[in-house]
XYZ file of C-alpha atoms in Angstrom:
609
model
C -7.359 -152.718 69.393
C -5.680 -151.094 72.429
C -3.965 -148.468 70.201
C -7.492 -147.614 68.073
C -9.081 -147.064 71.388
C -6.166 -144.240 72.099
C -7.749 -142.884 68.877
C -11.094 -141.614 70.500
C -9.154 -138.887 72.695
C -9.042 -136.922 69.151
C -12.758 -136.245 69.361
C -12.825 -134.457 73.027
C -11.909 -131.041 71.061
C -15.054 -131.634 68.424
C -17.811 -132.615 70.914
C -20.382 -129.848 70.081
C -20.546 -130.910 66.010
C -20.533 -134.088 66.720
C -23.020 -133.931 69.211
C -25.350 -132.139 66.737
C -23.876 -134.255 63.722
C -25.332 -137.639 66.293
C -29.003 -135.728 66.531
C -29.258 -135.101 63.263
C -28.547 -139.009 62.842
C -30.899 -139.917 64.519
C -34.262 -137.877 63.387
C -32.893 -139.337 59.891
C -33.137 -142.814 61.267
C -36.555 -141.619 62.735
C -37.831 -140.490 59.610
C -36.697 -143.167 57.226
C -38.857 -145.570 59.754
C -42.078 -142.880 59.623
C -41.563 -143.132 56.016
C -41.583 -146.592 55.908
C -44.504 -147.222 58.695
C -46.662 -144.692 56.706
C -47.274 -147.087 53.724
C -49.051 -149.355 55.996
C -52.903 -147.845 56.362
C -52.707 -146.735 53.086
C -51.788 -149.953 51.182
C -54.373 -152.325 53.022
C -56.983 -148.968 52.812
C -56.275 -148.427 48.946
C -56.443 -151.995 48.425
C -58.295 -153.712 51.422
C -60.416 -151.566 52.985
C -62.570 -154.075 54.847
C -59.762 -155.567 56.892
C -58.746 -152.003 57.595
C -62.472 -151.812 58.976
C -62.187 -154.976 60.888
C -58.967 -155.258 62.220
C -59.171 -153.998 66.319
C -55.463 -154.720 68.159
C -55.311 -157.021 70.673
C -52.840 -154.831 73.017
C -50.419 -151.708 73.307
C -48.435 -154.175 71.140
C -49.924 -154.886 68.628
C -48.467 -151.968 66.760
C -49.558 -152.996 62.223
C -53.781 -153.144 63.480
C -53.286 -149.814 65.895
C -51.557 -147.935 63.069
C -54.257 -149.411 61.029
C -57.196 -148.420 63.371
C -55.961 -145.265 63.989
C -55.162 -144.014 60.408
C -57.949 -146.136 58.717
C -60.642 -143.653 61.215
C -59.512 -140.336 59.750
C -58.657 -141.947 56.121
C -62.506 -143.544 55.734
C -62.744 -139.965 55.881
C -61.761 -139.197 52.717
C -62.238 -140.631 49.417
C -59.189 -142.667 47.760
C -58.147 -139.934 45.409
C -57.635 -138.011 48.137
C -55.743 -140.571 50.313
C -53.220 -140.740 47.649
C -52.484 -137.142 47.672
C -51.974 -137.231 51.188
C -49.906 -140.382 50.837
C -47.703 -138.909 48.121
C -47.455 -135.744 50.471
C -46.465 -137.656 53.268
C -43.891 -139.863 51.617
C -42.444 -136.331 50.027
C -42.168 -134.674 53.540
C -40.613 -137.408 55.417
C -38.202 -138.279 53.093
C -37.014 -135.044 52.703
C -36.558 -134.256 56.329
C -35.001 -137.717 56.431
C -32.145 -136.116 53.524
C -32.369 -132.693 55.490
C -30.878 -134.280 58.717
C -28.589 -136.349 56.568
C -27.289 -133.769 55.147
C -26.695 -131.977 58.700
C -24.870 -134.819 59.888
C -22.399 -134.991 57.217
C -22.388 -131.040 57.617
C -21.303 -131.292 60.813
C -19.253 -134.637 60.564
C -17.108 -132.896 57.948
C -15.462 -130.625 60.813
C -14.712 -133.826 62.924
C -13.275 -135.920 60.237
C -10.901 -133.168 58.943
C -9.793 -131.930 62.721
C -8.673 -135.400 63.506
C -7.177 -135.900 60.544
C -5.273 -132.394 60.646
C -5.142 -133.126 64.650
C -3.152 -136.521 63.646
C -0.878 -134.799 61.840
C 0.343 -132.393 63.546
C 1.058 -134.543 66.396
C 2.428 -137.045 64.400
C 4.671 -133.920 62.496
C 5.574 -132.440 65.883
C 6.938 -135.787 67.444
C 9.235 -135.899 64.439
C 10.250 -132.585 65.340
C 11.170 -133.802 68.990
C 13.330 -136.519 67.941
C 16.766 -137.137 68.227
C 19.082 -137.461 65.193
C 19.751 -141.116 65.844
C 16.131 -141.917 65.189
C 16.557 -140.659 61.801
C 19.368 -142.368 60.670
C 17.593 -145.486 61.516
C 14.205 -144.895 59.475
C 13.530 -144.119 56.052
C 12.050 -141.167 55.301
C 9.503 -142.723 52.800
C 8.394 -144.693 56.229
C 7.870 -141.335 57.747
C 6.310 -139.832 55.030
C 4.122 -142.824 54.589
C 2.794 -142.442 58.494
C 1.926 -138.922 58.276
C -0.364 -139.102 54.754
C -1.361 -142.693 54.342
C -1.846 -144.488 57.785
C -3.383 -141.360 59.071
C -6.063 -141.121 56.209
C -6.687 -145.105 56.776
C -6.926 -144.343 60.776
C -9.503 -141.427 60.615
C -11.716 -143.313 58.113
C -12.025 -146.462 60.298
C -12.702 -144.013 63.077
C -15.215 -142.313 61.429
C -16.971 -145.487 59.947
C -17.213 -146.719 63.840
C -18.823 -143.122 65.342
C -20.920 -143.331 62.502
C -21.759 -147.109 63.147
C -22.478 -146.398 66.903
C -24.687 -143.710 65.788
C -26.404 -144.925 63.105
C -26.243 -148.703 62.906
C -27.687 -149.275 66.845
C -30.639 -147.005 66.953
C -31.484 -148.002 63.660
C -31.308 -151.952 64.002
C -32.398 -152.116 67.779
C -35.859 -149.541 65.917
C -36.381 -151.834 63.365
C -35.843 -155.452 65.254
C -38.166 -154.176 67.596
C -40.860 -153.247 64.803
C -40.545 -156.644 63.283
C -40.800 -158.377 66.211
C -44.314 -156.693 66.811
C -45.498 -157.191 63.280
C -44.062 -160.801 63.079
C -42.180 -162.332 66.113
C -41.993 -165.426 65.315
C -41.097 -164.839 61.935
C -38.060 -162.244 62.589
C -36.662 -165.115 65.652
C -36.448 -167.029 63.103
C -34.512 -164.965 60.519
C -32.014 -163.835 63.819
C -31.059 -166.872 64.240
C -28.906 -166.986 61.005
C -27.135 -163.539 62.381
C -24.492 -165.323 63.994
C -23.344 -166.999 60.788
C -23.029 -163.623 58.955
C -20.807 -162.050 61.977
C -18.646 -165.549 61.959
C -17.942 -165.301 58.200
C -17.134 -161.746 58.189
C -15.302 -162.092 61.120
C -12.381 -164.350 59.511
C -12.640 -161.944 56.302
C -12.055 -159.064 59.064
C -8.594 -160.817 60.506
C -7.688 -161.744 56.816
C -7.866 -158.109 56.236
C -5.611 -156.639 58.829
C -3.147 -158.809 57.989
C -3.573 -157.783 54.125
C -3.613 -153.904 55.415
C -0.706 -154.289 57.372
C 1.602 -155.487 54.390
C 0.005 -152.999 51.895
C 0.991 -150.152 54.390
C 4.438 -151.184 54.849
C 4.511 -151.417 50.617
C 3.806 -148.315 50.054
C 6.166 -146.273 52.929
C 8.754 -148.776 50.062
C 7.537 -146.861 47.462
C 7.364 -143.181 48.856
C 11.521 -144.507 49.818
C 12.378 -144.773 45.863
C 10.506 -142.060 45.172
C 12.018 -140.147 47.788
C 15.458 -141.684 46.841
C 14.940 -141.247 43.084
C 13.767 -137.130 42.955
C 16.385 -136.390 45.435
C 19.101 -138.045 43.854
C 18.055 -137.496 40.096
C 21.028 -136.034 38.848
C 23.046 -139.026 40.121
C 21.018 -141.118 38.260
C 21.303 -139.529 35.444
C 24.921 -139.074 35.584
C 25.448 -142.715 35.906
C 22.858 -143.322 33.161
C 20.858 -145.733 35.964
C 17.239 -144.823 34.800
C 16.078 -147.997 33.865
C 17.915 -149.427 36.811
C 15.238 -147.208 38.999
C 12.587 -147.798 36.916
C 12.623 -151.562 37.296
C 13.762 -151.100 40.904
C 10.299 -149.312 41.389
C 8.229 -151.542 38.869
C 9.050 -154.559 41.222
C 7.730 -152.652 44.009
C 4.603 -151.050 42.371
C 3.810 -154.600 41.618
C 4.212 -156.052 44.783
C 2.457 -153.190 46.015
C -0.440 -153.723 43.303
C -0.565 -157.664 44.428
C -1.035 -156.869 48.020
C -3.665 -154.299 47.104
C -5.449 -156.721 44.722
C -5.606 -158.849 47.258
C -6.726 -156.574 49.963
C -9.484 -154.875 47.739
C -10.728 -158.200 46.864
C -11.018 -159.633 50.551
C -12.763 -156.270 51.538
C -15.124 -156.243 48.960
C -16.432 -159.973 49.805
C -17.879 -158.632 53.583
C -20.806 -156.351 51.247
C -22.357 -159.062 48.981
C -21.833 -162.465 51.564
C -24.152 -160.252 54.033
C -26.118 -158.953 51.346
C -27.102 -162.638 50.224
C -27.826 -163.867 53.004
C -30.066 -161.210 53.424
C -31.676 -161.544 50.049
C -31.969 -165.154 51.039
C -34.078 -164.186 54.582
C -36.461 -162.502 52.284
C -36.970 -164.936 50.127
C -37.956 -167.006 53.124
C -40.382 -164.062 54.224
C -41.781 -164.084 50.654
C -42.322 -167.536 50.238
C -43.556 -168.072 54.204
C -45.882 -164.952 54.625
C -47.017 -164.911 50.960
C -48.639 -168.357 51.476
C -49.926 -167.974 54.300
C -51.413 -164.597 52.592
C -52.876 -166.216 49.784
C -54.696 -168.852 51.394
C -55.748 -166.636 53.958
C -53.929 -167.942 57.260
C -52.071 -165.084 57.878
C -53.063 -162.262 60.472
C -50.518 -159.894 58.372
C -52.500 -157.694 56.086
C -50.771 -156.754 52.441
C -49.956 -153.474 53.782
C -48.276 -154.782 57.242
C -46.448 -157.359 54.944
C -45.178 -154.671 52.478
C -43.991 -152.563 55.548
C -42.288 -155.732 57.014
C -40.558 -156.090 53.503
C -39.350 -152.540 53.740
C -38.033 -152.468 57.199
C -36.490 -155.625 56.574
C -35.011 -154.386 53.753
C -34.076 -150.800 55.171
C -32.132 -153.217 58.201
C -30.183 -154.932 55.901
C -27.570 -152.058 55.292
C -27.264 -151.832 58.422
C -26.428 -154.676 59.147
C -24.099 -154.872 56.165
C -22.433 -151.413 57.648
C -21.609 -153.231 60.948
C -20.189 -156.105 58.911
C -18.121 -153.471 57.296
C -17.305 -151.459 60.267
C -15.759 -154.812 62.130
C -13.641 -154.867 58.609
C -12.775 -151.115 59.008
C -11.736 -151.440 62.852
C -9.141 -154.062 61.387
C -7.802 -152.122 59.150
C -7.675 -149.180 61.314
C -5.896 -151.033 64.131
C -3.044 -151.878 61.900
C -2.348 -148.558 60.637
C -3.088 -146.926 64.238
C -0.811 -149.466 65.652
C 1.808 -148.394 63.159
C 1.137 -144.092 64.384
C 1.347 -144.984 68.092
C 4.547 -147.146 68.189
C 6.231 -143.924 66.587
C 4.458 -141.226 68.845
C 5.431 -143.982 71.747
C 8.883 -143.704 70.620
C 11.041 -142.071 73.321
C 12.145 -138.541 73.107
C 15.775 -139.399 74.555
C 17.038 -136.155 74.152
C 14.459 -133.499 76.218
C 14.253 -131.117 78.759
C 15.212 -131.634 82.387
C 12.161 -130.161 84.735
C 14.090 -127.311 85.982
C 16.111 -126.501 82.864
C 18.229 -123.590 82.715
C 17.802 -120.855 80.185
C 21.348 -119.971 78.800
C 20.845 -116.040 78.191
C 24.502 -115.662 77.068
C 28.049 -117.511 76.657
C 30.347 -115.987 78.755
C 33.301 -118.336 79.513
C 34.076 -121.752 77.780
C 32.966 -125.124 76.549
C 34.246 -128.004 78.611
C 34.461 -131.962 77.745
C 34.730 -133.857 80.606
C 35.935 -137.329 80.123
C 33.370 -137.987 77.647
C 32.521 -141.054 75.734
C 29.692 -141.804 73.106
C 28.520 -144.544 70.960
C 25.111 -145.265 68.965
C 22.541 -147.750 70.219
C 23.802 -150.435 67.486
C 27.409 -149.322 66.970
C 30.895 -149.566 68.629
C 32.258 -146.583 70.641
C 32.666 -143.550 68.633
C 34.285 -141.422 70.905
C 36.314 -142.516 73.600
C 37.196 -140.612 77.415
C 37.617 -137.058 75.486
C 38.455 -134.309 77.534
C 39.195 -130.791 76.398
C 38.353 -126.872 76.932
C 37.389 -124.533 74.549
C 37.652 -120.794 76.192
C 35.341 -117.935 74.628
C 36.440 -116.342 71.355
C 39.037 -119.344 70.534
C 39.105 -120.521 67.182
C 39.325 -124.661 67.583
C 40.037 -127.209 64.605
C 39.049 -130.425 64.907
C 40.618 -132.443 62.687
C 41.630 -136.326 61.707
C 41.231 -139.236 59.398
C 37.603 -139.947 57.919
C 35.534 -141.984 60.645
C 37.670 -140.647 63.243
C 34.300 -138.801 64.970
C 35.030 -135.470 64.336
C 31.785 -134.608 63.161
C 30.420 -136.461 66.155
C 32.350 -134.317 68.678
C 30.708 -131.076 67.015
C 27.401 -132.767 67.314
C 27.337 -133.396 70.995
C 27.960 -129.367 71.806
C 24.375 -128.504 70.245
C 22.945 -131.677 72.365
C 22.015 -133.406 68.864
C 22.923 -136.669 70.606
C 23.605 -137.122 74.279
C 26.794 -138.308 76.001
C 27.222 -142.278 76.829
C 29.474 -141.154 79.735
C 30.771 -138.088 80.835
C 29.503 -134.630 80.594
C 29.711 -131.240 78.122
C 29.289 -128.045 80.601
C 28.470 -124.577 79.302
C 29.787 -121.784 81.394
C 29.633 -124.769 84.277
C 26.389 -126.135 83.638
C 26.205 -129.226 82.151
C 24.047 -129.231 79.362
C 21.668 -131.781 80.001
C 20.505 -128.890 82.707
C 20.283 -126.620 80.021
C 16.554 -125.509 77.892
C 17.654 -127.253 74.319
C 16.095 -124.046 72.813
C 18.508 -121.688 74.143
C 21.333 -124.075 74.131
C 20.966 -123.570 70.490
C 20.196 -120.075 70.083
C 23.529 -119.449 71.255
C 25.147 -121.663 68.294
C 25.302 -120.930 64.486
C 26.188 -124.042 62.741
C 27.252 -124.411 58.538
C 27.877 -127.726 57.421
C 29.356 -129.208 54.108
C 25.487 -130.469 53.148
C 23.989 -127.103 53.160
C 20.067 -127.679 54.285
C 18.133 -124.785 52.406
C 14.151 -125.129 51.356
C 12.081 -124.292 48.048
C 11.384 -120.707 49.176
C 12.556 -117.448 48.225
C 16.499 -116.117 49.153
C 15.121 -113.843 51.550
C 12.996 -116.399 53.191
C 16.397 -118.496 53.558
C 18.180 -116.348 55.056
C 15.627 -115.684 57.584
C 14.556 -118.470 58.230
C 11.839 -118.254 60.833
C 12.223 -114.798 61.057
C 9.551 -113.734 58.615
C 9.079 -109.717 60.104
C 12.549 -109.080 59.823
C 13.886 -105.817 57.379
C 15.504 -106.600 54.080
C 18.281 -104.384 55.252
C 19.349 -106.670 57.520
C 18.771 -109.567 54.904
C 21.095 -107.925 52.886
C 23.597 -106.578 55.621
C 24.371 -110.355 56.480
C 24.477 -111.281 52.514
C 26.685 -108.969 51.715
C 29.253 -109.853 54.581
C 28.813 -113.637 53.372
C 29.914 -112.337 49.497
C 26.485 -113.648 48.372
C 24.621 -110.575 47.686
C 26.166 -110.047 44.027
C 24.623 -113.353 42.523
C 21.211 -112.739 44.559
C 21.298 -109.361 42.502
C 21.684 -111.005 39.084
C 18.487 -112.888 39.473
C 15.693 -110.936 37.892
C 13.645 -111.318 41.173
C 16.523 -110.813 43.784
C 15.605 -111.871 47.126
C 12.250 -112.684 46.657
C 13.873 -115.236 44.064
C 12.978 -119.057 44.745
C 15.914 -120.990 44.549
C 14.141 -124.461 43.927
C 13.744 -128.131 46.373
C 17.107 -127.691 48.542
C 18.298 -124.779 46.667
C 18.696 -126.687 43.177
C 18.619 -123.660 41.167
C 21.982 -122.098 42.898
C 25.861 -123.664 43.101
C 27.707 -125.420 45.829
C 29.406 -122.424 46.684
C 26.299 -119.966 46.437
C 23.914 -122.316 48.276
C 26.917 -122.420 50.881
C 27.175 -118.408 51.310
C 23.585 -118.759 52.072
C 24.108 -120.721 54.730
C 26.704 -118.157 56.413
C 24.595 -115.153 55.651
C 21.491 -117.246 57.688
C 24.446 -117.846 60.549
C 25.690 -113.955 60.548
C 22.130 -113.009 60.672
C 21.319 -114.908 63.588
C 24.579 -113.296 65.023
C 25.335 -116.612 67.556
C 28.730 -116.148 70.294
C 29.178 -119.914 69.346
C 29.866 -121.231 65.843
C 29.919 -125.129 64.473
C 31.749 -125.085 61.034
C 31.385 -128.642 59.884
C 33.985 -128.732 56.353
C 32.000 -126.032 54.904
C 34.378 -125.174 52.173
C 35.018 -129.369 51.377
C 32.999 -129.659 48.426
C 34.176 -126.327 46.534
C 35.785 -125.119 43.759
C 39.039 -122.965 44.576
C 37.020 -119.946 43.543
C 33.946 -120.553 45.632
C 36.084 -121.474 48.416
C 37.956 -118.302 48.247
C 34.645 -116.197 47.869
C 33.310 -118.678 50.815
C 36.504 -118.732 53.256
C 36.564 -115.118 53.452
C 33.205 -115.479 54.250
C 33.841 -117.983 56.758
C 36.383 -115.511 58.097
C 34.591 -112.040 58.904
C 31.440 -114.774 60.613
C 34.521 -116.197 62.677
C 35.329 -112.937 63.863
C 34.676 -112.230 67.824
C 32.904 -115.878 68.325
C 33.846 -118.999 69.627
C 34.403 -121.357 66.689
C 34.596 -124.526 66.207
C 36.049 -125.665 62.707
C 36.131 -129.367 61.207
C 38.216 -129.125 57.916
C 40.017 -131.916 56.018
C 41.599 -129.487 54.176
C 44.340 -128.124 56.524
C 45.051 -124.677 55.047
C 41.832 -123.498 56.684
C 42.803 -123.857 59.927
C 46.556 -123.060 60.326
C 45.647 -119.978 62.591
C 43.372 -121.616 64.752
C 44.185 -121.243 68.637
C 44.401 -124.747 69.250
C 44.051 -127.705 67.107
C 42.699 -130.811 67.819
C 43.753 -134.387 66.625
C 41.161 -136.951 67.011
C 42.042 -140.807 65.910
C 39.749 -143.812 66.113
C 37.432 -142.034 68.255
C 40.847 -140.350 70.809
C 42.289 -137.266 71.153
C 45.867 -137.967 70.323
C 46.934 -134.211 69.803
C 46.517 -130.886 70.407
C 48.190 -127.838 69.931
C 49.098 -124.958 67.787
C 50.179 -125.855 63.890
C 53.386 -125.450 64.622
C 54.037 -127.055 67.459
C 52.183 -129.991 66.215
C 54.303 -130.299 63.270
C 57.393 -130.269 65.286
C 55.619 -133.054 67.434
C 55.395 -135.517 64.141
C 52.502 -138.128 64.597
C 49.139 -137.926 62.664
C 49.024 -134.476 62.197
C 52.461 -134.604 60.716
C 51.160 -137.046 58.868
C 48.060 -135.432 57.659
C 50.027 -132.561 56.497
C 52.693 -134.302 54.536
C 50.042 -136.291 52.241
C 48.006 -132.524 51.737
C 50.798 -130.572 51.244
C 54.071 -132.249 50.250
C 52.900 -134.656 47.654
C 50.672 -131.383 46.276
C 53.837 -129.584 45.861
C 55.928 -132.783 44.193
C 53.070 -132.969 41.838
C 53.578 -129.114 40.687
């Protein structure tokens, strides 16, 4: 409940439509009871005029003989022809001012429920944005996924149900208790007095449903996984021939997920009809009660005061059946809201310090200091590193698989923090550094290129949309990629399909340098770009590589060794240590690992030729 309470700060921005959607609200609860209250005079005058005539009240409160009185003076006016026109024009204009304001209040609901919805969303979306790289090797991205469509849409409808409910359901109840209590009180104690059953009942169906909601949620963030999994992994299923692997893996999961929902759907739909019958079963005491007491003339309720009783009574019963509901909906909603909060409670552990500096430039070098790092659940990674990397070196970082190379690379960017030690930027550490410009000073290519379903152009510019196609094609060209972006028949307003599907390995990966020589960065992160590659895309992408790498500080992470046998200064990293460093040569005629390294790439390639 705490956590659906948070969920009210999302209507502070819409107070003005939902101000006037409330208003409207309630002149339709006002005229649906005019509406109702208006059959009285004219049933007992069409149909018992002599009570009508008789009847005086006996005080302020005696509401049935004053309407009667009051309307039975000017209706003996008129002849009973005429009464029904006026009764037929009465019921016509109330009603329809009743739908009018209706209307208006979902008119101006409509603005509220969508801005919280989008509102949601976006924070939700933007907290995703803020964190750190470790939470998302930890969740699924179906789980995500889930969060931000389906236990927002489940949150903003219980909201809306209960600001409807608050609305609605009071005025209108607390309007028409008080009217039966002044046509009938003793009656209408009576009938309260089986309230408390109805809220009991539907109060165990309520907690039965959370529970239910809570399981169906977590179901289907399973299903958005496979589906997730499946679409972006299709072609390995295929290739392995596994589709009826994945399509029984996802039928036992549908049908879980169909179980849970059955279940669910059946629980929720028992809170309507329980407080619907024991409504219908009130009446039937009114019926029975009153309507004797009618017919053999001991009641003091006229048949047009017991008709309106009927329909107020009757008009009450949604209402009540709404708040049943409602209790059901806040359930519901507090299990998905729970489930929102706890991840835009998570902790941002990578963020700005108060006073952060703005890094305008690079000027001088990149310094480990003694640094260590390990994940939250993991052992240590990297362990007491130290090492300097001076402007416009060319560094390779390289070692067995698991050795933390990729790690090392990921630290300078701030992706994850230190454990111990420090990283210092022209002498500033970087903690003390704004993330933003930490990173505008860094172009980084990877061996998993990241591109989106957009157009070429739009990749390679990515988030800079006003930019000239000159300089689109400037940086293609010196990343060998503008020939195959001319042999599409759109060129660079080509779309190149979800994560560039419709392009190679080696084409998707020129892409990715032309994006890094466009955003023309002193520092550059080369994470085995050229891995993955044929020998003739890694040609057309190491030359590439090379005329980016010129005049910048670069970092290189290569398992393949001939890429980096210029580089100013190699490093050896083993089991999370740097055991060696130096030039290619001299590390060779120091033996160890890299010796080692180099004699399984190199000799046994030329044995085998």
């Amino acid at each position: 409940m705490k956590s659906f309470r948070r969920l009210f700060k999302y209507l502070r921005p819409f107070y003005k439509p939902l101000t006037f959607a409330n208003i409207c609200m309630l002149l339709a609860v006002l005229f649906n009871l005019l509406s109702l209250l208006a059959f009285l005079p004219f049933v007992d005058f069409l149909f018992n005029t002599a009570k009508v005539e008789s009847k005086e009240p006996t005080s302020i409160f005696d509401i049935k003989n004053i309407i009667i009185n009051k309307f039975g003076s000017i209706l003996l006016k008129y002849d009973k022809t005429e009464v029904l026109m006026y009764l037929c024009l009465i019921i016509f204009v109330t009603f329809a001012l009743k739908n009018l304001f209706t209307y208006f209040q979902s008119y101006f609901m409509s603005t509220v429920e969508q801005g919280i919805l989008r509102d949601l969303r976006s924070d939700l979306y933007n907290k995703y944005l803020k964190l750190p790289l470790s939470f998302f090797t930890e969740e699924r991205k179906g789980n995500l996924i889930s969060r931000i469509i389906n236990d927002v849409q489940i949150t903003k409808d219980s909201l809306i149900a209960v600001i409807n409910s608050i609305f609605r359901d009071p005025p209108q109840i607390i309007s028409y208790v008080v009217i039966l209590f002044l046509f009938n009180w003793k009656m209408t104690l009576i009938i309260f007095l089986i309230a408390p059953i109805t809220s009991f009942i539907l109060s165990k169906i309520g907690d039965s449903l959370k529970r239910s909601s809570t399981k169906s949620q977590e179901k289907v963030s399973d299903i958005t996984s496979i589906l997730d999994e499946t679409i972006g992994g299709i072609r390995i299923v295929k290739a392995f021939d596994m589709e009826e692997y994945e399509s029984e893996r996802f039928r036992k999961e549908n049908q879980n997920y169909f179980q849970i929902l059955t279940r669910l759907e059946r629980k929720r739909s028992l809170g309507s009809p329980i407080s619907e019958q024991i409504g219908v079963i009130v009446i039937v005491v009114i019926l029975f009660i009153v309507g004797r007491d009618i017919i053999v003339d001991k009641s003091d309720m006229t048949p047009g005061s017991f008709i309106a009783y009927l329909a107020i009574f009757s008009q009450l019963l949604p209402s009540l059946k709404l708040a049943g509901q409602v209790s059901n909906s806040i359930k519901e909603g507090s299990a998905a809201s729970d489930r929102i909060f706890k991840l835009l409670d998570t902790d941002v552990k990578i963020s700005d310090a108060p006073n952060a500096v703005v890094l305008k430039s690079f000027e001088e070098n990149i310094v480990f200091r003694n640094i260590s790092f390990k994940y939250e659940k993991s052992e240590t990674i990297l362990d007491n590193i130290s090492l300097t990397i001076n402007k416009g070196e060319i560094i390779a970082i390289v070692g067995p698989s698991g050795a933390g190379k990729s790690t090392l690379a990921d630290l300078i960017p701030r992706f994850y923090d230190v454990t111990s030690g420090s990283i210092l930027i022209d002498g500033i550490d970087i903690k003390e550094i704004n993330t933003g410009s930490l990173r505008k000073q860094m172009g980084i290519v990877t061996q998993e290129t990241l591109l989106f379903n957009d157009t070429i152009r739009n990749n390679i510019a990515y988030g800079e949309s006003n930019l000239p196609i000159e300089k689109i094609i400037e940086a293609a060209k010196a990343a060998n990629a503008h020939n195959f972006i001319s042999n599409f028949e759109n060129g660079y307003e080509s779309f190149i399909g979800d994560r560039g599907v419709k392009l190679s390995g080696g084409e998707r990966q020129r892409l990715s340098i032309a994006r890094a020589l466009l955003k023309n960065p002193p520092i550059l992160i080369l994470d085995e770009a050229t891995s993955s590659l044929d020998t003739e895309s890694e040609l057309l992408v190491q030359e590439a590589i090379e005329r980016l790498m010129q005049g910048r500080t670069s970092i290189v992470i290569a398992h393949r060794l001939s890429t980096i046998k210029n580089a100013d200064k190699i490093i050896v990293i083993e089991k999370g240590k740097l055991v060696q460093q130096g030039k290619h040569s001299d590390l060779l005629a120091m033996g160890g690992i890299y010796e080692k390294l180099y004699n399984i790439q190199f000799l046994r390639s030329e044995n085998n030729s």
